[in-house]
């Protein structure tokens, strides 16, 4: 599901002793032939309290020696076992979120790949850029928009100080200038970069956003979908910065552990058919087909948080009614009028999430009467 190297980087950074300490797990340090062993009082799997769990402080590998338990652990399965309570196992998605948040709180800076002219998977060639944070510094433009370094990293945002995107048109090579722009990579569900956008940071450019011609259209993909795999609930925004705002509102929130944020690149979900059309499953690569893949991995519910305007709510209801037929639960998040997720405080987003009502024919009639949609 997740890329192996991805997990390895995450686990590599996790100091398991520090984690146990922070979580209030009772353990004592012992010293064995293979180095420091963390001896835990209680086994999170069998519940035995006889100090029979030993975890290597360095590698996080270990065992439970209680009677018939025999459980083996690595960092991931240990964190997962500690998070799970009897009879309810948390998902790997939640484990990942928990570790990422622990690392973020402890000043973890993900490794920065050396970058200049960057080639990604041989498909999309980004203009020259540096990853953010750069030398542990956030980009002032992002900071001013309330976006932290760790979130910038999670969304793989880059900064192009001076750079171009070249493409062929009619036998000519055309260069599109991305200088002074934040590059926002777009990935498919497998984590392959398929497109990108360039957001001006000077406020002086004619176009706030630049889009490279000739690549697969963003409307076929869910922004941040590759990081939403395994999530039970999706918060659905429009643009990249809306999605980032949604993520910031749920990051570190206990109640949102199995919630992820995605963006649809507009008030439209590709693959949604109008209500009069004959019902059929989408066969092409589209946003609905991505949702169906996510459903197979545990997705149950979508909460629409498109922009705070009647038209957007109306479109969300249409999409929601269609997705109901595919077995999704859908709710309508209502933001203050004329406000996008990236224009409101995180608690306003969370409030809208809690208040969001099911999209069903009865409520739709009620909303119409109230002129909400
Ligand atoms: Zn045990």
mmCIF file of C-alpha atoms and ligand atoms in Angstrom:
data_model
loop_
_atom_site.group_PDB
_atom_site.id
_atom_site.type_symbol
_atom_site.label_atom_id
_atom_site.label_comp_id
_atom_site.label_asym_id
_atom_site.label_seq_id
_atom_site.Cartn_x
_atom_site.Cartn_y
_atom_site.Cartn_z
ATOM 1 C CA UNK A 1 0.000 0.000 0.000
ATOM 2 C CA UNK A 2 2.546 2.584 1.111
ATOM 3 C CA UNK A 3 5.854 2.677 -0.610
ATOM 4 C CA UNK A 4 8.322 0.575 1.284
ATOM 5 C CA UNK A 5 11.078 3.210 1.197
ATOM 6 C CA UNK A 6 8.607 5.719 2.550
ATOM 7 C CA UNK A 7 7.906 3.647 5.635
ATOM 8 C CA UNK A 8 11.573 2.927 6.074
ATOM 9 C CA UNK A 9 12.413 6.605 6.200
ATOM 10 C CA UNK A 10 9.626 7.153 8.710
ATOM 11 C CA UNK A 11 10.722 4.275 10.941
ATOM 12 C CA UNK A 12 14.360 5.202 10.576
ATOM 13 C CA UNK A 13 13.608 8.563 12.139
ATOM 14 C CA UNK A 14 11.466 7.210 14.959
ATOM 15 C CA UNK A 15 13.296 6.902 18.288
ATOM 16 C CA UNK A 16 11.230 4.167 19.861
ATOM 17 C CA UNK A 17 12.443 4.856 23.398
ATOM 18 C CA UNK A 18 11.466 8.503 23.091
ATOM 19 C CA UNK A 19 8.105 7.379 21.779
ATOM 20 C CA UNK A 20 7.458 5.019 24.714
ATOM 21 C CA UNK A 21 8.438 7.760 27.129
ATOM 22 C CA UNK A 22 6.118 10.287 25.483
ATOM 23 C CA UNK A 23 3.231 7.840 25.478
ATOM 24 C CA UNK A 24 3.698 7.071 29.162
ATOM 25 C CA UNK A 25 4.519 3.409 28.569
ATOM 26 C CA UNK A 26 6.208 1.771 31.573
ATOM 27 C CA UNK A 27 9.568 0.295 30.666
ATOM 28 C CA UNK A 28 13.082 -0.064 32.032
ATOM 29 C CA UNK A 29 16.360 -0.152 30.227
ATOM 30 C CA UNK A 30 18.363 -3.358 30.251
ATOM 31 C CA UNK A 31 21.569 -4.190 28.475
ATOM 32 C CA UNK A 32 21.999 -7.293 26.395
ATOM 33 C CA UNK A 33 24.421 -8.691 23.878
ATOM 34 C CA UNK A 34 22.684 -6.756 21.106
ATOM 35 C CA UNK A 35 22.744 -3.427 22.930
ATOM 36 C CA UNK A 36 20.162 -1.563 24.942
ATOM 37 C CA UNK A 37 16.881 -3.404 25.376
ATOM 38 C CA UNK A 38 13.709 -1.681 26.463
ATOM 39 C CA UNK A 39 11.913 -3.983 28.852
ATOM 40 C CA UNK A 40 8.204 -3.139 28.912
ATOM 41 C CA UNK A 41 6.022 -3.985 31.870
ATOM 42 C CA UNK A 42 2.940 -4.785 29.840
ATOM 43 C CA UNK A 43 2.523 -6.488 26.482
ATOM 44 C CA UNK A 44 0.172 -4.431 24.305
ATOM 45 C CA UNK A 45 -0.951 -7.619 22.531
ATOM 46 C CA UNK A 46 -1.586 -10.247 25.241
ATOM 47 C CA UNK A 47 -1.882 -7.797 28.134
ATOM 48 C CA UNK A 48 0.582 -9.784 30.268
ATOM 49 C CA UNK A 49 2.100 -7.525 32.945
ATOM 50 C CA UNK A 50 5.171 -9.528 33.952
ATOM 51 C CA UNK A 51 7.921 -7.397 32.318
ATOM 52 C CA UNK A 52 8.338 -9.936 29.541
ATOM 53 C CA UNK A 53 8.460 -7.688 26.494
ATOM 54 C CA UNK A 54 11.903 -6.748 25.212
ATOM 55 C CA UNK A 55 12.407 -4.197 22.443
ATOM 56 C CA UNK A 56 15.791 -3.293 21.006
ATOM 57 C CA UNK A 57 16.173 0.457 21.584
ATOM 58 C CA UNK A 58 18.070 0.903 18.344
ATOM 59 C CA UNK A 59 16.135 -1.218 15.873
ATOM 60 C CA UNK A 60 12.723 -1.349 17.558
ATOM 61 C CA UNK A 61 12.647 -5.106 16.969
ATOM 62 C CA UNK A 62 11.512 -7.278 19.838
ATOM 63 C CA UNK A 63 9.388 -10.032 21.344
ATOM 64 C CA UNK A 64 6.915 -10.845 24.036
ATOM 65 C CA UNK A 65 7.960 -13.839 26.159
ATOM 66 C CA UNK A 66 4.648 -14.186 27.984
ATOM 67 C CA UNK A 67 3.314 -17.737 27.914
ATOM 68 C CA UNK A 68 1.743 -18.441 24.578
ATOM 69 C CA UNK A 69 1.875 -14.853 23.282
ATOM 70 C CA UNK A 70 5.159 -14.962 21.394
ATOM 71 C CA UNK A 71 4.332 -11.727 19.591
ATOM 72 C CA UNK A 72 7.189 -10.197 17.608
ATOM 73 C CA UNK A 73 7.387 -6.455 17.150
ATOM 74 C CA UNK A 74 8.938 -3.868 14.906
ATOM 75 C CA UNK A 75 8.514 -0.108 15.320
ATOM 76 C CA UNK A 76 5.362 -0.032 13.241
ATOM 77 C CA UNK A 77 3.612 -3.011 14.789
ATOM 78 C CA UNK A 78 4.584 -1.846 18.275
ATOM 79 C CA UNK A 79 3.121 1.630 17.715
ATOM 80 C CA UNK A 80 0.053 0.029 16.205
ATOM 81 C CA UNK A 81 -0.398 -2.373 19.138
ATOM 82 C CA UNK A 82 0.000 0.480 21.626
ATOM 83 C CA UNK A 83 -2.632 2.535 19.755
ATOM 84 C CA UNK A 84 -5.103 -0.315 19.460
ATOM 85 C CA UNK A 85 -7.430 -1.234 22.265
ATOM 86 C CA UNK A 86 -8.852 -4.677 22.905
ATOM 87 C CA UNK A 87 -10.994 -5.757 20.012
ATOM 88 C CA UNK A 88 -10.290 -2.745 17.827
ATOM 89 C CA UNK A 89 -7.182 -2.537 15.752
ATOM 90 C CA UNK A 90 -6.275 0.852 14.295
ATOM 91 C CA UNK A 91 -5.438 1.041 10.602
ATOM 92 C CA UNK A 92 -1.955 1.471 9.155
ATOM 93 C CA UNK A 93 -3.102 4.835 7.924
ATOM 94 C CA UNK A 94 -3.647 5.934 11.511
ATOM 95 C CA UNK A 95 -0.293 4.483 12.557
ATOM 96 C CA UNK A 96 1.424 6.474 9.885
ATOM 97 C CA UNK A 97 -0.343 9.658 10.896
ATOM 98 C CA UNK A 98 0.538 9.072 14.542
ATOM 99 C CA UNK A 99 4.239 8.596 13.747
ATOM 100 C CA UNK A 100 4.359 11.566 11.382
ATOM 101 C CA UNK A 101 2.788 13.763 14.022
ATOM 102 C CA UNK A 102 5.121 12.498 16.709
ATOM 103 C CA UNK A 103 8.102 13.248 14.466
ATOM 104 C CA UNK A 104 6.740 16.664 13.510
ATOM 105 C CA UNK A 105 6.336 17.606 17.184
ATOM 106 C CA UNK A 106 9.916 16.563 17.801
ATOM 107 C CA UNK A 107 11.418 18.699 15.094
ATOM 108 C CA UNK A 108 11.814 15.994 12.487
ATOM 109 C CA UNK A 109 12.961 17.321 9.168
ATOM 110 C CA UNK A 110 12.497 14.851 6.364
ATOM 111 C CA UNK A 111 15.517 14.238 4.214
ATOM 112 C CA UNK A 112 15.843 16.702 1.418
ATOM 113 C CA UNK A 113 16.752 15.151 -1.869
ATOM 114 C CA UNK A 114 19.415 17.016 -3.784
ATOM 115 C CA UNK A 115 17.563 18.971 -6.419
ATOM 116 C CA UNK A 116 18.332 21.212 -9.280
ATOM 117 C CA UNK A 117 16.648 20.325 -12.532
ATOM 118 C CA UNK A 118 14.368 17.615 -11.246
ATOM 119 C CA UNK A 119 13.119 14.619 -13.130
ATOM 120 C CA UNK A 120 10.305 12.738 -11.506
ATOM 121 C CA UNK A 121 9.767 9.146 -12.491
ATOM 122 C CA UNK A 122 10.748 10.111 -15.992
ATOM 123 C CA UNK A 123 7.314 11.611 -16.600
ATOM 124 C CA UNK A 124 6.964 15.143 -15.383
ATOM 125 C CA UNK A 125 10.025 17.325 -15.556
ATOM 126 C CA UNK A 126 9.582 20.146 -13.078
ATOM 127 C CA UNK A 127 11.224 23.525 -13.600
ATOM 128 C CA UNK A 128 14.393 23.984 -11.509
ATOM 129 C CA UNK A 129 13.386 24.035 -7.873
ATOM 130 C CA UNK A 130 14.253 23.407 -4.266
ATOM 131 C CA UNK A 131 12.109 21.450 -1.838
ATOM 132 C CA UNK A 132 10.464 23.295 1.029
ATOM 133 C CA UNK A 133 11.643 23.519 3.730
ATOM 134 C CA UNK A 134 14.931 24.568 2.190
ATOM 135 C CA UNK A 135 17.903 24.342 4.561
ATOM 136 C CA UNK A 136 15.329 23.936 7.332
ATOM 137 C CA UNK A 137 13.620 27.195 6.370
ATOM 138 C CA UNK A 138 10.052 27.603 5.342
ATOM 139 C CA UNK A 139 9.209 29.866 2.418
ATOM 140 C CA UNK A 140 8.032 33.247 3.808
ATOM 141 C CA UNK A 141 5.115 33.226 1.355
ATOM 142 C CA UNK A 142 3.848 29.916 2.761
ATOM 143 C CA UNK A 143 4.494 30.970 6.333
ATOM 144 C CA UNK A 144 2.421 34.106 5.725
ATOM 145 C CA UNK A 145 -0.389 31.870 4.510
ATOM 146 C CA UNK A 146 -0.170 29.876 7.715
ATOM 147 C CA UNK A 147 1.375 26.804 6.103
ATOM 148 C CA UNK A 148 3.970 25.079 8.241
ATOM 149 C CA UNK A 149 7.192 23.518 6.983
ATOM 150 C CA UNK A 150 5.988 20.044 7.829
ATOM 151 C CA UNK A 151 2.778 20.474 5.835
ATOM 152 C CA UNK A 152 4.734 21.982 2.926
ATOM 153 C CA UNK A 153 6.931 18.895 3.049
ATOM 154 C CA UNK A 154 3.968 16.539 3.251
ATOM 155 C CA UNK A 155 2.510 18.101 0.097
ATOM 156 C CA UNK A 156 5.945 18.119 -1.535
ATOM 157 C CA UNK A 157 5.749 21.853 -2.277
ATOM 158 C CA UNK A 158 8.794 23.307 -4.010
ATOM 159 C CA UNK A 159 10.018 26.774 -4.818
ATOM 160 C CA UNK A 160 11.196 27.810 -8.251
ATOM 161 C CA UNK A 161 13.369 30.921 -7.983
ATOM 162 C CA UNK A 162 14.186 30.844 -11.659
ATOM 163 C CA UNK A 163 13.113 28.097 -13.973
ATOM 164 C CA UNK A 164 11.204 27.032 -17.022
ATOM 165 C CA UNK A 165 8.979 24.266 -18.232
ATOM 166 C CA UNK A 166 9.700 23.285 -21.814
ATOM 167 C CA UNK A 167 7.234 21.606 -24.109
ATOM 168 C CA UNK A 168 6.845 21.039 -27.816
ATOM 169 C CA UNK A 169 4.161 22.651 -29.840
ATOM 170 C CA UNK A 170 3.925 22.454 -33.594
ATOM 171 C CA UNK A 171 7.521 21.344 -33.831
ATOM 172 C CA UNK A 172 8.723 24.261 -31.733
ATOM 173 C CA UNK A 173 10.054 24.133 -28.215
ATOM 174 C CA UNK A 174 8.214 26.568 -25.991
ATOM 175 C CA UNK A 175 9.409 27.671 -22.591
ATOM 176 C CA UNK A 176 6.979 28.605 -19.861
ATOM 177 C CA UNK A 177 8.483 30.754 -17.117
ATOM 178 C CA UNK A 178 7.862 29.478 -13.572
ATOM 179 C CA UNK A 179 10.219 31.882 -11.810
ATOM 180 C CA UNK A 180 9.068 33.062 -8.378
ATOM 181 C CA UNK A 181 6.398 30.437 -8.096
ATOM 182 C CA UNK A 182 5.538 27.723 -5.632
ATOM 183 C CA UNK A 183 5.402 24.446 -7.529
ATOM 184 C CA UNK A 184 2.551 22.206 -6.468
ATOM 185 C CA UNK A 185 3.092 18.648 -7.728
ATOM 186 C CA UNK A 186 0.037 16.538 -8.464
ATOM 187 C CA UNK A 187 0.289 12.785 -7.922
ATOM 188 C CA UNK A 188 -1.898 9.879 -8.903
ATOM 189 C CA UNK A 189 -2.969 7.322 -6.293
ATOM 190 C CA UNK A 190 0.227 5.354 -6.805
ATOM 191 C CA UNK A 191 2.314 8.386 -5.952
ATOM 192 C CA UNK A 192 3.490 9.006 -9.503
ATOM 193 C CA UNK A 193 3.770 12.689 -10.362
ATOM 194 C CA UNK A 194 1.361 13.379 -13.195
ATOM 195 C CA UNK A 195 1.116 17.152 -13.307
ATOM 196 C CA UNK A 196 1.903 20.306 -11.379
ATOM 197 C CA UNK A 197 0.782 23.876 -10.915
ATOM 198 C CA UNK A 198 2.794 27.027 -10.315
ATOM 199 C CA UNK A 199 1.442 29.627 -7.862
ATOM 200 C CA UNK A 200 2.870 33.145 -8.149
ATOM 201 C CA UNK A 201 4.274 34.475 -4.869
ATOM 202 C CA UNK A 202 4.930 38.076 -5.920
ATOM 203 C CA UNK A 203 1.332 39.191 -6.422
ATOM 204 C CA UNK A 204 2.567 40.917 -9.573
ATOM 205 C CA UNK A 205 2.128 38.176 -12.154
ATOM 206 C CA UNK A 206 -0.704 38.336 -14.662
ATOM 207 C CA UNK A 207 -1.634 34.766 -13.910
ATOM 208 C CA UNK A 208 -1.911 33.686 -10.297
ATOM 209 C CA UNK A 209 -1.571 30.082 -11.416
ATOM 210 C CA UNK A 210 0.331 28.580 -14.324
ATOM 211 C CA UNK A 211 -0.485 25.128 -15.686
ATOM 212 C CA UNK A 212 1.921 23.189 -17.892
ATOM 213 C CA UNK A 213 0.356 22.196 -21.224
ATOM 214 C CA UNK A 214 0.445 18.683 -22.577
ATOM 215 C CA UNK A 215 0.220 16.669 -19.357
ATOM 216 C CA UNK A 216 -2.631 14.477 -18.137
ATOM 217 C CA UNK A 217 -5.407 16.821 -16.981
ATOM 218 C CA UNK A 218 -5.523 17.401 -13.214
ATOM 219 C CA UNK A 219 -9.306 16.897 -13.307
ATOM 220 C CA UNK A 220 -8.711 13.165 -13.614
ATOM 221 C CA UNK A 221 -6.939 12.976 -10.259
ATOM 222 C CA UNK A 222 -7.629 13.697 -6.614
ATOM 223 C CA UNK A 223 -5.134 16.161 -5.214
ATOM 224 C CA UNK A 224 -3.391 14.481 -2.253
ATOM 225 C CA UNK A 225 -5.197 11.218 -3.036
ATOM 226 C CA UNK A 226 -1.968 9.222 -2.715
ATOM 227 C CA UNK A 227 -1.758 10.294 0.920
ATOM 228 C CA UNK A 228 -5.406 9.447 1.569
ATOM 229 C CA UNK A 229 -5.110 5.715 0.972
ATOM 230 C CA UNK A 230 -6.609 3.740 3.822
ATOM 231 C CA UNK A 231 -8.534 6.725 5.195
ATOM 232 C CA UNK A 232 -12.099 6.109 6.344
ATOM 233 C CA UNK A 233 -13.318 9.658 5.683
ATOM 234 C CA UNK A 234 -12.262 12.284 3.169
ATOM 235 C CA UNK A 235 -12.633 16.000 3.518
ATOM 236 C CA UNK A 236 -13.081 17.193 -0.043
ATOM 237 C CA UNK A 237 -11.855 20.643 -1.037
ATOM 238 C CA UNK A 238 -11.433 22.384 -4.386
ATOM 239 C CA UNK A 239 -7.960 23.805 -4.961
ATOM 240 C CA UNK A 240 -4.530 22.821 -3.665
ATOM 241 C CA UNK A 241 -4.441 25.510 -0.979
ATOM 242 C CA UNK A 242 -7.937 24.566 0.171
ATOM 243 C CA UNK A 243 -6.823 20.969 0.519
ATOM 244 C CA UNK A 244 -3.762 22.082 2.460
ATOM 245 C CA UNK A 245 -6.008 24.177 4.754
ATOM 246 C CA UNK A 246 -8.240 21.141 5.325
ATOM 247 C CA UNK A 247 -5.189 19.055 6.191
ATOM 248 C CA UNK A 248 -3.947 21.716 8.623
ATOM 249 C CA UNK A 249 -7.350 21.692 10.342
ATOM 250 C CA UNK A 250 -7.231 17.945 11.020
ATOM 251 C CA UNK A 251 -3.486 17.381 11.551
ATOM 252 C CA UNK A 252 -2.790 16.266 15.100
ATOM 253 C CA UNK A 253 -6.487 16.112 16.003
ATOM 254 C CA UNK A 254 -7.361 12.954 17.870
ATOM 255 C CA UNK A 255 -10.884 12.827 16.424
ATOM 256 C CA UNK A 256 -9.578 13.018 12.879
ATOM 257 C CA UNK A 257 -7.124 10.142 12.946
ATOM 258 C CA UNK A 258 -8.756 8.288 10.090
ATOM 259 C CA UNK A 259 -9.648 11.398 8.100
ATOM 260 C CA UNK A 260 -7.669 12.713 5.125
ATOM 261 C CA UNK A 261 -8.031 15.763 2.876
ATOM 262 C CA UNK A 262 -8.229 15.680 -0.899
ATOM 263 C CA UNK A 263 -8.903 18.272 -3.595
ATOM 264 C CA UNK A 264 -10.911 18.044 -6.795
ATOM 265 C CA UNK A 265 -9.410 21.036 -8.686
ATOM 266 C CA UNK A 266 -12.780 22.783 -8.881
ATOM 267 C CA UNK A 267 -16.420 22.316 -7.936
ATOM 268 C CA UNK A 268 -16.714 19.207 -9.961
ATOM 269 C CA UNK A 269 -15.926 15.559 -9.551
ATOM 270 C CA UNK A 270 -15.004 13.900 -12.810
ATOM 271 C CA UNK A 271 -16.953 10.719 -13.480
ATOM 272 C CA UNK A 272 -20.159 11.999 -11.889
ATOM 273 C CA UNK A 273 -23.074 11.537 -14.259
ATOM 274 C CA UNK A 274 -26.093 13.791 -14.239
ATOM 275 C CA UNK A 275 -29.150 12.366 -12.482
ATOM 276 C CA UNK A 276 -31.059 11.601 -15.697
ATOM 277 C CA UNK A 277 -28.258 9.618 -17.306
ATOM 278 C CA UNK A 278 -28.370 5.875 -17.245
ATOM 279 C CA UNK A 279 -26.394 4.707 -14.245
ATOM 280 C CA UNK A 280 -23.055 3.119 -14.950
ATOM 281 C CA UNK A 281 -19.709 2.785 -13.315
ATOM 282 C CA UNK A 282 -16.949 4.970 -14.699
ATOM 283 C CA UNK A 283 -14.428 3.015 -16.693
ATOM 284 C CA UNK A 284 -11.863 5.696 -17.420
ATOM 285 C CA UNK A 285 -9.279 7.221 -15.150
ATOM 286 C CA UNK A 286 -11.320 9.852 -13.339
ATOM 287 C CA UNK A 287 -11.881 11.141 -9.826
ATOM 288 C CA UNK A 288 -14.803 8.795 -9.208
ATOM 289 C CA UNK A 289 -12.701 5.806 -10.262
ATOM 290 C CA UNK A 290 -10.001 6.958 -7.806
ATOM 291 C CA UNK A 291 -12.647 7.129 -5.060
ATOM 292 C CA UNK A 292 -13.747 3.594 -5.893
ATOM 293 C CA UNK A 293 -10.154 2.422 -5.482
ATOM 294 C CA UNK A 294 -9.965 4.200 -2.135
ATOM 295 C CA UNK A 295 -13.235 2.572 -1.126
ATOM 296 C CA UNK A 296 -11.649 -0.827 -1.614
ATOM 297 C CA UNK A 297 -9.026 0.306 0.898
ATOM 298 C CA UNK A 298 -11.454 1.387 3.586
ATOM 299 C CA UNK A 299 -12.973 4.674 2.447
ATOM 300 C CA UNK A 300 -16.586 4.990 3.617
ATOM 301 C CA UNK A 301 -17.502 8.632 3.758
ATOM 302 C CA UNK A 302 -16.916 11.956 2.013
ATOM 303 C CA UNK A 303 -17.547 15.338 3.568
ATOM 304 C CA UNK A 304 -17.741 17.996 0.891
ATOM 305 C CA UNK A 305 -16.078 21.307 1.785
ATOM 306 C CA UNK A 306 -16.126 23.065 -1.502
ATOM 307 C CA UNK A 307 -16.203 26.852 -1.392
ATOM 308 C CA UNK A 308 -18.808 28.639 0.713
ATOM 309 C CA UNK A 309 -21.220 29.576 -2.053
ATOM 310 C CA UNK A 310 -24.591 28.296 -3.152
ATOM 311 C CA UNK A 311 -23.359 27.065 -6.533
ATOM 312 C CA UNK A 312 -20.580 25.005 -4.963
ATOM 313 C CA UNK A 313 -22.969 23.497 -2.404
ATOM 314 C CA UNK A 314 -25.392 22.676 -5.183
ATOM 315 C CA UNK A 315 -22.639 20.911 -7.139
ATOM 316 C CA UNK A 316 -21.518 19.043 -4.021
ATOM 317 C CA UNK A 317 -25.068 17.787 -3.492
ATOM 318 C CA UNK A 318 -25.199 16.510 -7.079
ATOM 319 C CA UNK A 319 -21.904 14.701 -6.650
ATOM 320 C CA UNK A 320 -23.028 13.362 -3.274
ATOM 321 C CA UNK A 321 -26.291 11.959 -4.610
ATOM 322 C CA UNK A 322 -24.377 10.204 -7.371
ATOM 323 C CA UNK A 323 -21.797 8.757 -4.962
ATOM 324 C CA UNK A 324 -24.562 7.471 -2.682
ATOM 325 C CA UNK A 325 -25.525 5.146 -5.494
ATOM 326 C CA UNK A 326 -21.990 3.754 -5.378
ATOM 327 C CA UNK A 327 -22.298 3.044 -1.668
ATOM 328 C CA UNK A 328 -20.500 6.081 -0.258
ATOM 329 C CA UNK A 329 -21.874 8.059 2.653
ATOM 330 C CA UNK A 330 -21.735 11.752 1.772
ATOM 331 C CA UNK A 331 -22.184 14.816 3.920
ATOM 332 C CA UNK A 332 -22.354 18.492 3.032
ATOM 333 C CA UNK A 333 -19.979 20.785 4.917
ATOM 334 C CA UNK A 334 -21.240 24.340 5.035
ATOM 335 C CA UNK A 335 -18.617 27.063 5.310
ATOM 336 C CA UNK A 336 -19.415 30.731 5.985
ATOM 337 C CA UNK A 337 -20.723 32.450 2.850
ATOM 338 C CA UNK A 338 -18.051 33.465 0.351
ATOM 339 C CA UNK A 339 -15.303 31.741 2.286
ATOM 340 C CA UNK A 340 -13.022 29.021 0.981
ATOM 341 C CA UNK A 341 -11.361 26.551 3.354
ATOM 342 C CA UNK A 342 -8.110 28.492 3.048
ATOM 343 C CA UNK A 343 -9.799 31.690 4.206
ATOM 344 C CA UNK A 344 -11.172 30.413 7.501
ATOM 345 C CA UNK A 345 -9.601 29.315 10.779
ATOM 346 C CA UNK A 346 -8.993 25.589 11.344
ATOM 347 C CA UNK A 347 -11.724 25.436 14.002
ATOM 348 C CA UNK A 348 -14.257 26.764 11.480
ATOM 349 C CA UNK A 349 -13.429 23.801 9.243
ATOM 350 C CA UNK A 350 -13.713 21.337 12.105
ATOM 351 C CA UNK A 351 -17.009 22.897 13.153
ATOM 352 C CA UNK A 352 -18.327 22.545 9.586
ATOM 353 C CA UNK A 353 -17.215 18.919 9.632
ATOM 354 C CA UNK A 354 -19.120 18.163 12.837
ATOM 355 C CA UNK A 355 -22.235 19.940 11.606
ATOM 356 C CA UNK A 356 -22.178 18.462 8.113
ATOM 357 C CA UNK A 357 -25.442 16.631 7.411
ATOM 358 C CA UNK A 358 -26.026 13.594 5.214
ATOM 359 C CA UNK A 359 -26.743 14.296 1.588
ATOM 360 C CA UNK A 360 -30.035 12.493 1.003
ATOM 361 C CA UNK A 361 -33.246 13.364 -0.861
ATOM 362 C CA UNK A 362 -35.079 14.541 2.261
ATOM 363 C CA UNK A 363 -32.345 16.922 3.321
ATOM 364 C CA UNK A 364 -31.876 18.104 -0.240
ATOM 365 C CA UNK A 365 -35.518 19.210 -0.292
ATOM 366 C CA UNK A 366 -35.026 20.984 3.019
ATOM 367 C CA UNK A 367 -31.868 22.746 1.796
ATOM 368 C CA UNK A 368 -33.611 23.855 -1.369
ATOM 369 C CA UNK A 369 -36.466 25.346 0.638
ATOM 370 C CA UNK A 370 -33.944 27.186 2.819
ATOM 371 C CA UNK A 371 -32.129 28.400 -0.315
ATOM 372 C CA UNK A 372 -28.898 26.842 0.948
ATOM 373 C CA UNK A 373 -28.537 25.117 -2.396
HETATM 374 ZN ZN1 LIG B 1 2.399 -10.691 24.793
#
